Amino acid sequence: MNAIEITNLSKTYKGKKFSTVEALKNLNLTVGQGEIFGFLGPNGAGKSTTIKALVGLIAPTAGSATVMGVDISSHEARRHVGYLPENPAFYDYLTAEEYLAFVGKVFHLPESLLREQSERVLKLLELWEARKRPIRGYSKGMVQRVGLAQVLIHDPDVYILDEPMSGLDPVGRALVKDIMLELKARGKCVFFSTHITADVETVCDRVGIILKGELKSVEHVDKIMTEGVLGYNLRIRTRNQPELVERYVAKEDLEMVMQKLFTAGDEISLIEPSRKSLEDFFLDIVKGKIC
Amino acid sequence: MFNIMSITLKGIFRDRVFHGILVVAFILPLIPVISTLSMRQVTELSITLSLSLISFILLLLAVFLGGTALWKDIERRYTYSVLSLPITRSSYLLGRFFGNALFMLITATLLGCVAAVVVWLVASGSPPDRQVVWMNFFLAVFFDAMKYILLVAVAVLFSTVSSSFFLPIFGTISAFLVGSSSQQVYDYVNSQPAQTLSLLTRKTASSLYYVLPNFSAFDLKVNAIYGLPLSLKGLFLTVVYGLVYGGIVLALSSVIFAKKEMK
Ligand SMILES: Nc1ncnc2c1ncn2[C@@H]1O[C@H](COP(=O)(O)OP(=O)(O)OP(=O)(O)O)[C@@H](O)[C@H]1O
Ligand SMILES: [Mg+2]
């Protein structure tokens, strides 16, 4: 069973005076269990719209989707989901500990497990010291951490995170990446939106690029990285020259050049692939060079 | 739903609005002083004053807590984090409502007891001509609480229709004003002198009477003040009316809220 299956999902927002915004057009996508999927797109591309439809906050205009096989129109679909909203806000008169207890009870966690899990995630996200203070007094990054804590506390199968790294310091970002990899290792599905390509490069198995409500590309990150290799920078020490020489070799010429150097008896001290980064790939799509 | 109820209650107890309204309750102990200023019917006056004060406090609570409960959640984006949990929209809505309703009941009970002590003190200081009928007094408080709980249901309905705070607050206040006088209007329309009004006016007035809440039946102040006998059948009908009307309003709110987009 796929963790998330989206079929022909469309969403049109109705504004005032008959104006409409086609935020999402015919989206088809499946994400498997044990997969980290990055949903990449510029501002206003329709990432949050897709995610809000998945968690039942907005009703799709057309199409359907399932989470762990349950149709999203049922609240039962959300029993498998941990959702982090973008710029989250939580009942600010509650403390982090109380809020987690509330979420745990909604998910029917038994009391002892709840206490155990609460302590684990609060410590993991470095909220342990602040757990008895109302959320009202938290900083932006701390609220974001509460958001991650309430996602992790009930150990769901599917994680739907809208810009999970936003508002976090570098340590926090690294922590989130570690958490994602650990979830993947336990066979969980992580679906997250972002506009930062570097985040996708380091953790994702696949990336989907969405632009103006249309899904433009879905690729394995590995594949983009290998296909993105354009050539190599070689550092060579020739026999008759003491200094190192740098030389750029196009991808298809590499074998030939290596052969030549070898027969000449030159020494290669470094081979460095020069590649188009995911960022270049993303920008190419956004500028319409691909597709 | 019970989870939502319990955080609703927690929220109210930590709310500044509630603390503000609580201050008003401190007028209660002043009632004996004010009552004794009047030379005659001191006990009657103290009952009137305490019942009116309780009524006023409950009205404030209904309007400002009931009217803003949903609106605040939407405005502060709490709905994103709560409605994406595996709960239905209606259990959220009902949890919110019953949390508020329970709170009103608790407040009414507490205020009712404090007021009873106050009235008892006054009555023992200057014994009234008629004995205080305590049963009527407590029933008056209870029915008052029911009336305002019904008003909270109306406030919830307004909140599901509009996501601004304007309609819930002012809509609720208008519903209260109209609801408190609709019986009089209805009686007038069906009386002899009103037959000169056009049929349309009379029909509109009567249909509004059935659509809008009718609060006058819940008002037992006069019975409490003068110890007048209560009709059991009347009370029963009022309770049934409150349950049916409240049920319809909440069902309607649920249907509207289930369709609402959390954009
Ligand atoms: N409530 C709304 N009413 C009308 N249009 C909306 C509404 N919410 C979003 N939109 C429109 O839908 C489109 C997609 O918005 P969405 O929030 O999904 O973008 P996003 O990809 O999440 O962007 P960001 O990276 O800025 O978060 C945008 O053009 C936006 O203007
Ligand atoms: Mg977004």
Coordinates of C-alpha atoms and ligand atoms in Angstrom, one line a residue:
Chain A
M1 CA 0.0 0.0 0.0
N2 CA 1.2 3.5 -0.8
A3 CA 1.4 5.9 2.0
I4 CA -0.1 8.8 0.0
E5 CA -2.0 8.5 -3.3
I6 CA -3.2 11.6 -5.0
T7 CA -5.4 11.4 -8.1
N8 CA -6.4 14.3 -10.4
L9 CA -6.5 16.7 -7.4
S10 CA -7.5 20.2 -8.3
K11 CA -8.3 23.2 -6.2
T12 CA -9.8 26.5 -7.2
Y13 CA -10.2 29.2 -4.6
K14 CA -13.2 31.5 -5.0
G15 CA -12.3 35.0 -4.2
K16 CA -14.6 38.1 -3.9
K17 CA -16.4 39.3 -7.0
F18 CA -16.2 36.1 -8.9
S19 CA -12.4 36.1 -9.1
T20 CA -11.0 32.6 -8.9
V21 CA -7.5 31.3 -8.3
E22 CA -6.6 27.9 -9.8
A23 CA -4.2 27.0 -7.1
L24 CA -3.8 23.3 -8.0
K25 CA -4.4 21.7 -11.4
N26 CA -4.8 17.9 -11.8
L27 CA -2.2 16.7 -9.4
N28 CA -1.2 13.0 -9.6
L29 CA 1.3 11.7 -7.2
T30 CA 2.1 8.6 -5.1
V31 CA 4.5 8.4 -2.2
G32 CA 5.5 5.1 -0.8
Q33 CA 6.1 4.0 2.8
G34 CA 9.7 4.4 3.9
E35 CA 10.2 7.3 1.5
I36 CA 11.2 10.9 2.0
F37 CA 9.5 13.0 -0.6
G38 CA 10.5 16.7 -1.1
F39 CA 7.8 19.0 -2.5
L40 CA 9.7 21.8 -4.0
G41 CA 8.2 25.0 -5.5
P42 CA 8.4 28.8 -5.5
N43 CA 6.1 30.9 -3.4
G44 CA 2.5 30.5 -4.3
A45 CA 3.1 27.3 -6.3
G46 CA 0.4 25.4 -4.5
K47 CA 2.4 23.4 -2.0
S48 CA 0.4 24.4 1.1
T49 CA -2.8 24.0 -0.9
T50 CA -2.0 20.4 -1.7
I51 CA -1.1 19.7 1.9
K52 CA -4.2 21.4 3.4
A53 CA -6.3 19.3 1.1
L54 CA -4.5 16.1 2.3
V55 CA -5.3 16.9 5.9
G56 CA -8.9 17.9 5.4
L57 CA -8.6 21.6 6.0
I58 CA -9.9 22.5 2.6
A59 CA -12.1 20.4 0.2
P60 CA -10.6 19.7 -3.2
T61 CA -12.6 21.1 -6.1
A62 CA -12.0 17.8 -8.0
G63 CA -10.1 14.6 -7.6
S64 CA -9.3 12.5 -4.6
A65 CA -6.6 11.2 -2.4
T66 CA -5.9 8.5 0.1
V67 CA -3.6 8.3 3.1
M68 CA -2.6 4.7 4.1
G69 CA -5.5 3.6 2.0
V70 CA -8.1 5.8 3.7
D71 CA -9.9 8.5 1.7
I72 CA -9.0 12.0 2.9
S73 CA -12.7 13.0 3.1
S74 CA -12.8 10.9 6.3
H75 CA -11.3 12.1 9.5
E76 CA -10.0 8.6 10.0
A77 CA -7.4 9.2 7.3
R78 CA -5.8 11.7 9.7
R79 CA -5.3 9.0 12.4
H80 CA -2.2 7.9 10.4
V81 CA -0.9 11.4 9.9
G82 CA 1.3 13.8 11.8
Y83 CA 0.8 17.3 10.2
L84 CA 2.9 20.4 10.8
P85 CA 1.2 23.5 9.4
E86 CA 3.2 26.3 7.9
N87 CA 3.8 29.0 10.5
P88 CA 2.0 26.9 13.1
A89 CA 0.1 28.3 16.1
F90 CA -1.1 26.3 19.1
Y91 CA -3.5 27.2 21.9
D92 CA -1.1 29.6 23.5
Y93 CA -2.6 29.5 27.0
L94 CA -1.5 25.9 27.3
T95 CA 2.1 24.8 28.1
A96 CA 4.0 22.6 25.6
E97 CA 3.5 19.7 27.9
E98 CA -0.3 20.2 28.2
Y99 CA -0.6 20.6 24.4
L100 CA 1.2 17.4 23.8
A101 CA -1.0 15.7 26.3
F102 CA -4.1 17.0 24.5
V103 CA -2.8 15.7 21.1
G104 CA -1.8 12.4 22.7
K105 CA -5.3 11.9 24.1
V106 CA -6.9 12.7 20.7
F107 CA -4.8 9.9 19.3
H108 CA -5.9 7.6 22.2
L109 CA -2.4 7.1 23.5
P110 CA -2.4 5.2 26.9
E111 CA -1.4 7.4 29.8
S112 CA 1.9 5.8 30.5
L113 CA 3.0 5.8 26.9
L114 CA 1.9 9.4 26.6
R115 CA 4.1 10.5 29.5
E116 CA 7.0 8.5 28.1
Q117 CA 6.7 9.9 24.6
S118 CA 6.1 13.4 25.8
E119 CA 9.3 13.4 27.7
R120 CA 11.2 11.9 24.8
V121 CA 10.1 14.4 22.2
L122 CA 10.3 17.4 24.5
K123 CA 13.9 16.4 25.2
L124 CA 14.6 15.6 21.6
L125 CA 13.4 19.1 20.5
E126 CA 15.1 20.9 23.4
L127 CA 11.8 22.1 24.9
W128 CA 12.3 20.2 28.2
E129 CA 13.2 23.3 30.2
A130 CA 10.3 25.4 28.7
R131 CA 7.7 22.6 29.0
K132 CA 5.9 24.2 31.9
R133 CA 5.6 27.7 30.4
P134 CA 2.6 28.7 28.3
I135 CA 3.3 28.6 24.6
R136 CA 2.3 32.3 24.6
G137 CA 5.8 33.1 25.7
Y138 CA 7.7 31.0 23.2
S139 CA 9.9 32.3 20.4
K140 CA 9.1 31.5 16.8
G141 CA 11.6 28.7 16.6
M142 CA 10.3 27.2 19.8
V143 CA 6.7 27.2 18.5
Q144 CA 8.0 25.4 15.4
R145 CA 9.6 22.9 17.7
V146 CA 6.3 22.4 19.5
G147 CA 4.8 21.7 16.0
L148 CA 7.4 19.0 15.4
A149 CA 6.9 17.6 18.9
Q150 CA 3.1 17.2 18.4
V151 CA 3.8 15.5 15.1
L152 CA 6.2 13.0 16.6
I153 CA 4.4 12.3 19.9
H154 CA 1.8 9.8 18.4
D155 CA 4.3 8.1 16.1
P156 CA 2.2 8.1 13.0
D157 CA 3.0 6.3 9.7
V158 CA 2.8 9.4 7.5
Y159 CA 4.4 12.8 8.2
I160 CA 3.1 15.7 6.3
L161 CA 5.2 18.7 7.1
D162 CA 4.7 22.2 5.6
E163 CA 8.1 23.9 5.6
P164 CA 9.5 22.0 8.6
M165 CA 12.8 23.8 8.7
S166 CA 11.4 27.4 8.6
G167 CA 12.2 29.4 11.6
L168 CA 14.8 27.0 12.9
D169 CA 18.5 27.7 13.6
P170 CA 21.2 25.6 11.9
V171 CA 21.3 23.1 14.7
G172 CA 17.6 22.7 14.6
R173 CA 17.7 22.2 10.8
A174 CA 20.3 19.5 11.1
L175 CA 18.2 17.9 13.9
V176 CA 15.1 17.8 11.6
K177 CA 17.1 16.2 8.9
D178 CA 18.3 13.5 11.3
I179 CA 14.8 12.9 12.5
M180 CA 13.6 12.5 9.0
L181 CA 16.3 10.0 8.2
E182 CA 15.6 8.1 11.4
L183 CA 11.8 8.0 10.5
K184 CA 12.7 6.7 7.0
A185 CA 14.8 4.0 8.5
R186 CA 11.8 2.9 10.5
G187 CA 9.7 2.6 7.4
K188 CA 7.8 5.9 7.8
C189 CA 6.7 8.2 5.0
V190 CA 7.8 11.8 5.1
F191 CA 6.2 14.3 2.7
F192 CA 7.5 17.8 3.2
S193 CA 7.3 21.1 1.3
T194 CA 10.2 23.5 1.0
H195 CA 11.8 26.1 -1.2
I196 CA 15.3 25.3 -0.2
T197 CA 16.9 22.9 -2.6
A198 CA 19.8 22.0 -0.3
D199 CA 17.4 20.4 2.2
V200 CA 16.0 18.2 -0.6
E201 CA 19.5 17.3 -1.8
T202 CA 20.6 15.9 1.5
V203 CA 17.6 13.9 2.7
C204 CA 15.1 13.2 0.0
D205 CA 14.7 10.1 -2.0
R206 CA 12.5 11.8 -4.6
V207 CA 11.6 15.4 -5.3
G208 CA 8.5 16.8 -7.0
I209 CA 8.7 20.2 -8.5
I210 CA 5.5 22.2 -8.6
L211 CA 5.0 25.4 -10.4
K212 CA 1.8 27.5 -10.6
G213 CA -0.3 24.6 -9.5
E214 CA 1.1 22.1 -11.9
L215 CA 3.5 19.3 -11.1
K216 CA 6.4 19.7 -13.5
S217 CA 8.7 17.0 -12.6
V218 CA 9.1 14.0 -10.2
E219 CA 12.6 12.6 -10.0
H220 CA 14.8 10.5 -7.9
V221 CA 17.3 12.9 -6.3
D222 CA 20.2 10.4 -7.0
K223 CA 19.3 10.5 -10.7
I224 CA 19.3 14.3 -10.8
M225 CA 22.7 14.3 -9.1
T226 CA 24.3 11.8 -11.5
E227 CA 22.7 13.1 -14.6
G228 CA 23.7 16.6 -13.5
V229 CA 27.4 15.8 -13.9
L230 CA 28.6 17.9 -16.8
G231 CA 32.3 17.2 -16.6
Y232 CA 35.3 16.8 -14.3
N233 CA 38.0 19.0 -13.0
L234 CA 41.3 17.1 -13.0
R235 CA 44.5 18.1 -11.2
I236 CA 47.5 16.7 -13.0
R237 CA 51.2 16.5 -12.3
T238 CA 53.0 16.0 -15.6
R239 CA 56.4 14.4 -15.7
N240 CA 58.3 17.4 -17.0
Q241 CA 56.6 20.1 -14.8
P242 CA 56.8 20.3 -11.0
E243 CA 53.6 22.3 -10.4
L244 CA 50.1 20.9 -10.6
V245 CA 48.0 21.7 -13.6
E246 CA 44.2 22.0 -13.5
R247 CA 42.2 20.9 -16.4
Y248 CA 38.5 20.7 -17.1
V249 CA 37.3 17.7 -19.1
A250 CA 33.8 17.3 -20.5
K251 CA 31.9 14.3 -19.3
E252 CA 32.1 12.3 -22.6
D253 CA 35.8 13.1 -23.0
L254 CA 36.9 11.7 -19.6
E255 CA 37.8 8.2 -20.7
M256 CA 39.8 9.4 -23.7
V257 CA 41.7 12.0 -21.7
M258 CA 42.5 9.5 -18.9
Q259 CA 43.9 7.1 -21.5
K260 CA 46.2 9.8 -22.9
L261 CA 47.5 10.9 -19.5
F262 CA 48.1 7.3 -18.5
T263 CA 50.1 6.5 -21.6
A264 CA 52.1 9.8 -21.2
G265 CA 52.9 8.6 -17.6
D266 CA 51.3 11.7 -16.0
E267 CA 50.0 11.5 -12.5
I268 CA 46.4 12.5 -11.6
S269 CA 46.1 13.8 -8.1
L270 CA 42.4 14.7 -8.0
I271 CA 39.2 14.1 -10.0
E272 CA 36.3 16.3 -9.1
P273 CA 32.9 16.0 -10.7
S274 CA 31.5 19.4 -11.7
R275 CA 27.8 19.1 -11.7
K276 CA 24.6 21.1 -12.1
S277 CA 23.2 21.3 -8.6
L278 CA 19.6 20.5 -7.8
E279 CA 19.3 24.3 -7.5
D280 CA 20.2 24.7 -11.2
F281 CA 17.8 22.0 -12.1
F282 CA 15.1 23.7 -10.1
L283 CA 15.8 27.1 -11.6
D284 CA 15.9 25.6 -15.1
I285 CA 12.4 24.3 -14.6
V286 CA 11.1 27.5 -13.0
K287 CA 12.5 29.5 -16.0
G288 CA 10.9 27.0 -18.4
K289 CA 14.1 25.6 -19.9
I290 CA 13.0 22.0 -19.2
C291 CA 9.5 20.7 -20.0
Chain B
M1 CA -15.1 15.9 22.0
F2 CA -14.3 15.7 25.7
N3 CA -10.7 16.6 24.9
I4 CA -11.9 19.8 23.2
M5 CA -14.3 20.4 26.1
S6 CA -11.5 20.2 28.7
I7 CA -9.1 22.5 26.8
T8 CA -12.0 24.9 26.3
L9 CA -12.6 25.0 30.0
K10 CA -8.9 25.5 30.7
G11 CA -8.9 28.3 28.1
I12 CA -11.7 30.1 29.8
F13 CA -10.2 29.9 33.2
R14 CA -7.0 31.4 31.9
D15 CA -8.8 34.0 29.7
R16 CA -8.5 37.7 30.5
V17 CA -12.1 38.4 29.5
F18 CA -13.2 35.9 32.1
H19 CA -11.0 37.6 34.8
G20 CA -12.6 40.9 33.9
I21 CA -16.1 39.6 34.1
L22 CA -15.2 37.9 37.4
V23 CA -14.6 41.4 38.9
V24 CA -18.2 42.3 38.2
A25 CA -19.2 39.4 40.5
F26 CA -17.7 41.3 43.4
I27 CA -20.7 43.6 43.3
L28 CA -22.8 40.8 44.8
P29 CA -21.7 41.2 48.4
L30 CA -22.5 44.9 48.1
I31 CA -26.1 44.1 47.5
P32 CA -27.1 44.1 51.2
V33 CA -25.8 47.6 51.6
I34 CA -27.6 48.9 48.5
S35 CA -30.8 47.1 49.5
T36 CA -31.0 48.5 52.9
L37 CA -31.0 52.0 51.4
S38 CA -34.5 51.3 50.3
M39 CA -36.8 51.3 53.4
R40 CA -39.4 48.9 52.2
Q41 CA -39.3 45.5 50.6
V42 CA -35.6 45.1 51.3
T43 CA -35.5 41.4 50.6
E44 CA -37.4 41.7 47.4
L45 CA -35.0 44.3 46.2
S46 CA -32.0 42.2 47.1
I47 CA -33.4 39.2 45.1
T48 CA -34.1 41.5 42.2
L49 CA -30.6 42.9 42.3
S50 CA -28.8 39.6 42.7
L51 CA -30.8 37.9 39.9
S52 CA -30.3 40.8 37.6
L53 CA -26.6 40.9 38.3
I54 CA -26.2 37.1 37.7
S55 CA -28.2 37.6 34.5
F56 CA -25.9 40.4 33.4
I57 CA -22.7 38.4 34.1
L58 CA -24.0 35.4 32.2
L59 CA -25.0 37.6 29.3
L60 CA -21.5 39.0 29.1
L61 CA -20.0 35.5 29.3
A62 CA -22.3 34.2 26.6
V63 CA -21.6 37.1 24.2
F64 CA -17.8 37.4 24.8
L65 CA -16.9 33.8 25.4
G66 CA -19.5 32.0 23.2
G67 CA -19.3 34.6 20.5
T68 CA -15.5 34.6 20.2
A69 CA -14.7 30.9 20.8
L70 CA -14.6 29.8 17.1
W71 CA -13.6 33.2 15.7
K72 CA -10.5 33.3 17.9
D73 CA -9.5 29.8 16.9
I74 CA -9.8 30.7 13.2
E75 CA -8.2 34.1 13.6
R76 CA -5.2 32.8 15.5
R77 CA -4.8 29.9 13.2
Y78 CA -5.4 27.3 15.9
T79 CA -7.9 25.6 13.6
Y80 CA -5.1 24.4 11.4
S81 CA -3.4 22.5 14.1
V82 CA -6.7 21.2 15.8
L83 CA -8.9 20.4 12.9
S84 CA -6.2 18.4 11.2
L85 CA -6.3 16.0 14.1
P86 CA -8.4 12.9 13.6
I87 CA -11.6 14.6 15.0
T88 CA -14.7 15.5 13.1
R89 CA -15.7 19.1 12.6
S90 CA -18.9 18.6 14.6
S91 CA -17.1 17.0 17.6
Y92 CA -14.8 20.1 17.7
L93 CA -17.8 22.4 17.4
L94 CA -19.8 20.5 20.1
G95 CA -16.8 20.3 22.3
R96 CA -16.4 24.0 22.1
F97 CA -20.1 24.5 22.8
F98 CA -20.4 22.1 25.7
G99 CA -17.2 23.4 27.2
N100 CA -18.8 26.9 27.3
A101 CA -22.2 25.6 28.4
L102 CA -20.6 23.6 31.3
F103 CA -18.7 26.7 32.3
M104 CA -21.9 28.8 32.3
L105 CA -23.6 26.2 34.5
I106 CA -20.7 26.2 37.0
T107 CA -20.6 30.0 37.1
A108 CA -24.4 30.1 37.5
T109 CA -24.2 27.6 40.4
L110 CA -21.5 29.5 42.2
L111 CA -23.1 32.9 41.7
G112 CA -26.5 31.4 42.7
C113 CA -25.1 30.1 46.0
V114 CA -23.3 33.3 46.8
A115 CA -26.4 35.3 46.0
A116 CA -28.5 33.0 48.2
V117 CA -26.3 33.7 51.1
V118 CA -26.5 37.4 50.4
V119 CA -30.3 37.3 50.2
W120 CA -30.5 35.1 53.3
L121 CA -28.4 37.6 55.2
V122 CA -30.7 40.5 54.1
A123 CA -33.8 38.5 54.9
S124 CA -32.6 37.6 58.4
G125 CA -31.6 41.3 59.0
S126 CA -35.0 42.7 58.0
P127 CA -37.6 39.8 57.8
P128 CA -39.8 40.2 54.7
D129 CA -43.6 40.1 54.7
R130 CA -43.6 37.0 52.5
Q131 CA -41.2 34.1 53.1
V132 CA -38.5 33.7 50.4
V133 CA -39.3 30.7 48.2
W134 CA -35.9 29.3 47.8
M135 CA -37.0 26.8 45.2
N136 CA -38.2 29.6 43.0
F137 CA -35.0 31.5 43.5
F138 CA -32.7 28.6 42.4
L139 CA -35.0 27.7 39.6
A140 CA -34.8 31.3 38.4
V141 CA -31.0 31.1 38.4
F142 CA -31.1 27.7 36.6
F143 CA -33.5 28.8 33.9
D144 CA -31.4 32.0 33.4
A145 CA -28.4 29.8 32.9
M146 CA -30.3 27.7 30.4
K147 CA -31.4 30.9 28.5
Y148 CA -27.8 32.0 28.2
I149 CA -26.6 28.6 27.2
L150 CA -29.1 28.7 24.4
L151 CA -27.7 32.1 23.5
V152 CA -24.2 30.6 23.3
A153 CA -25.6 28.1 20.8
V154 CA -27.0 31.0 18.7
A155 CA -23.5 32.7 19.0
V156 CA -21.9 29.5 17.8
L157 CA -24.2 29.5 14.8
F158 CA -23.3 33.1 14.0
S159 CA -19.6 32.2 14.3
T160 CA -19.9 29.4 11.8
V161 CA -21.5 31.7 9.2
S162 CA -19.0 34.5 9.4
S163 CA -15.4 34.4 10.2
S164 CA -15.2 38.0 11.4
F165 CA -15.9 38.9 15.0
F166 CA -18.5 41.5 14.1
L167 CA -21.4 39.2 13.3
P168 CA -21.0 36.8 16.2
I169 CA -20.8 39.5 18.8
F170 CA -23.4 41.9 17.5
G171 CA -25.6 39.1 16.1
T172 CA -25.7 37.5 19.5
I173 CA -26.6 40.8 21.2
S174 CA -29.4 41.4 18.7
A175 CA -30.6 37.8 19.0
F176 CA -30.8 38.4 22.8
L177 CA -32.7 41.7 22.5
V178 CA -35.1 40.3 20.0
G179 CA -35.5 37.0 21.7
S180 CA -36.3 38.7 25.0
S181 CA -39.2 40.7 23.4
S182 CA -40.5 38.3 20.8
Q183 CA -43.2 37.0 23.0
Q184 CA -44.6 40.5 23.6
V185 CA -44.5 41.2 19.9
Y186 CA -46.2 37.9 19.1
D187 CA -48.9 38.5 21.7
Y188 CA -49.5 41.9 20.4
V189 CA -49.8 40.8 16.8
N190 CA -52.3 38.2 17.8
S191 CA -54.3 40.6 19.9
Q192 CA -57.5 42.5 18.9
P193 CA -56.0 46.0 18.2
A194 CA -53.3 44.5 15.9
Q195 CA -55.8 43.1 13.4
T196 CA -55.6 46.5 11.6
L197 CA -52.0 45.7 10.6
S198 CA -51.6 44.1 7.2
L199 CA -51.7 40.3 7.0
L200 CA -48.2 40.3 5.6
T201 CA -46.8 42.1 8.6
R202 CA -48.6 39.8 11.0
K203 CA -47.4 36.7 9.1
T204 CA -43.8 37.9 9.0
A205 CA -43.9 38.7 12.7
S206 CA -45.4 35.3 13.6
S207 CA -42.9 33.4 11.4
L208 CA -40.0 35.4 13.0
Y209 CA -41.4 34.4 16.3
Y210 CA -40.9 30.8 15.5
V211 CA -37.4 31.2 13.9
L212 CA -35.9 33.5 16.5
P213 CA -35.3 32.2 20.0
N214 CA -37.9 33.0 22.6
F215 CA -36.3 33.8 25.9
S216 CA -39.2 35.2 27.9
A217 CA -40.3 31.8 29.0
F218 CA -37.0 31.3 30.8
D219 CA -37.5 34.4 32.9
L220 CA -38.7 33.4 36.3
K221 CA -37.5 36.6 38.1
V222 CA -41.0 37.7 39.1
N223 CA -41.9 34.3 40.5
A224 CA -38.7 34.3 42.5
I225 CA -39.1 37.9 43.8
Y226 CA -42.7 37.6 45.0
G227 CA -42.7 33.8 45.6
L228 CA -45.4 33.3 43.0
P229 CA -46.3 29.6 42.3
L230 CA -44.7 28.1 39.2
S231 CA -46.5 25.8 36.7
L232 CA -44.7 22.5 36.4
K233 CA -46.1 22.0 32.9
G234 CA -44.8 25.4 31.9
L235 CA -41.3 24.7 33.2
F236 CA -41.3 21.3 31.5
L237 CA -42.4 22.9 28.2
T238 CA -39.7 25.5 28.5
V239 CA -37.0 22.9 29.0
V240 CA -38.2 20.9 26.0
Y241 CA -38.3 24.1 24.0
G242 CA -34.7 24.9 25.0
L243 CA -33.5 21.4 24.1
V244 CA -35.2 21.3 20.8
Y245 CA -34.3 24.8 19.8
G246 CA -30.7 24.3 20.9
G247 CA -30.5 21.0 19.1
I248 CA -31.6 22.5 15.9
V249 CA -29.2 25.4 16.1
L250 CA -26.3 23.2 16.9
A251 CA -27.2 20.7 14.1
L252 CA -27.3 23.6 11.6
S253 CA -24.0 25.0 12.9
S254 CA -22.4 21.5 12.5
V255 CA -23.5 21.3 8.9
I256 CA -22.2 24.7 8.0
F257 CA -19.0 24.3 9.9
A258 CA -18.3 20.9 8.3
K259 CA -18.3 22.7 4.9
K260 CA -16.2 25.6 6.0
E261 CA -12.8 25.9 4.3
M262 CA -9.8 26.5 6.6
K263 CA -7.8 28.5 4.0
Ligands
LIG1 N1 -7.4 31.5 0.9 C1 -7.1 31.7 -0.4 N2 -7.9 32.4 -1.2 C2 -7.5 32.6 -2.5 N3 -6.4 32.2 -3.0 C3 -5.5 31.5 -2.3 C4 -5.8 31.3 -0.9 N4 -4.8 30.6 -0.4 C5 -3.9 30.4 -1.4 N5 -4.3 31.0 -2.5 C6 -3.6 31.0 -3.8 O1 -3.3 29.7 -4.2 C7 -2.0 29.7 -4.7 C8 -1.2 28.6 -4.0 O2 -1.0 29.0 -2.7 P1 -0.2 28.1 -1.6 O3 -0.4 28.7 -0.3 O4 -0.6 26.7 -1.9 O5 1.3 28.3 -2.1 P2 2.7 27.7 -1.5 O6 3.3 26.9 -2.6 O7 2.4 27.1 -0.2 O8 3.5 29.0 -1.3 P3 4.6 29.4 -0.1 O9 5.9 28.8 -0.5 O10 4.6 30.9 -0.2 O11 4.1 28.9 1.2 C9 -1.4 31.1 -4.6 O12 -1.6 31.7 -5.9 C10 -2.3 31.8 -3.7 O13 -2.5 33.1 -4.0
MG2 MG 3.0 27.4 1.7

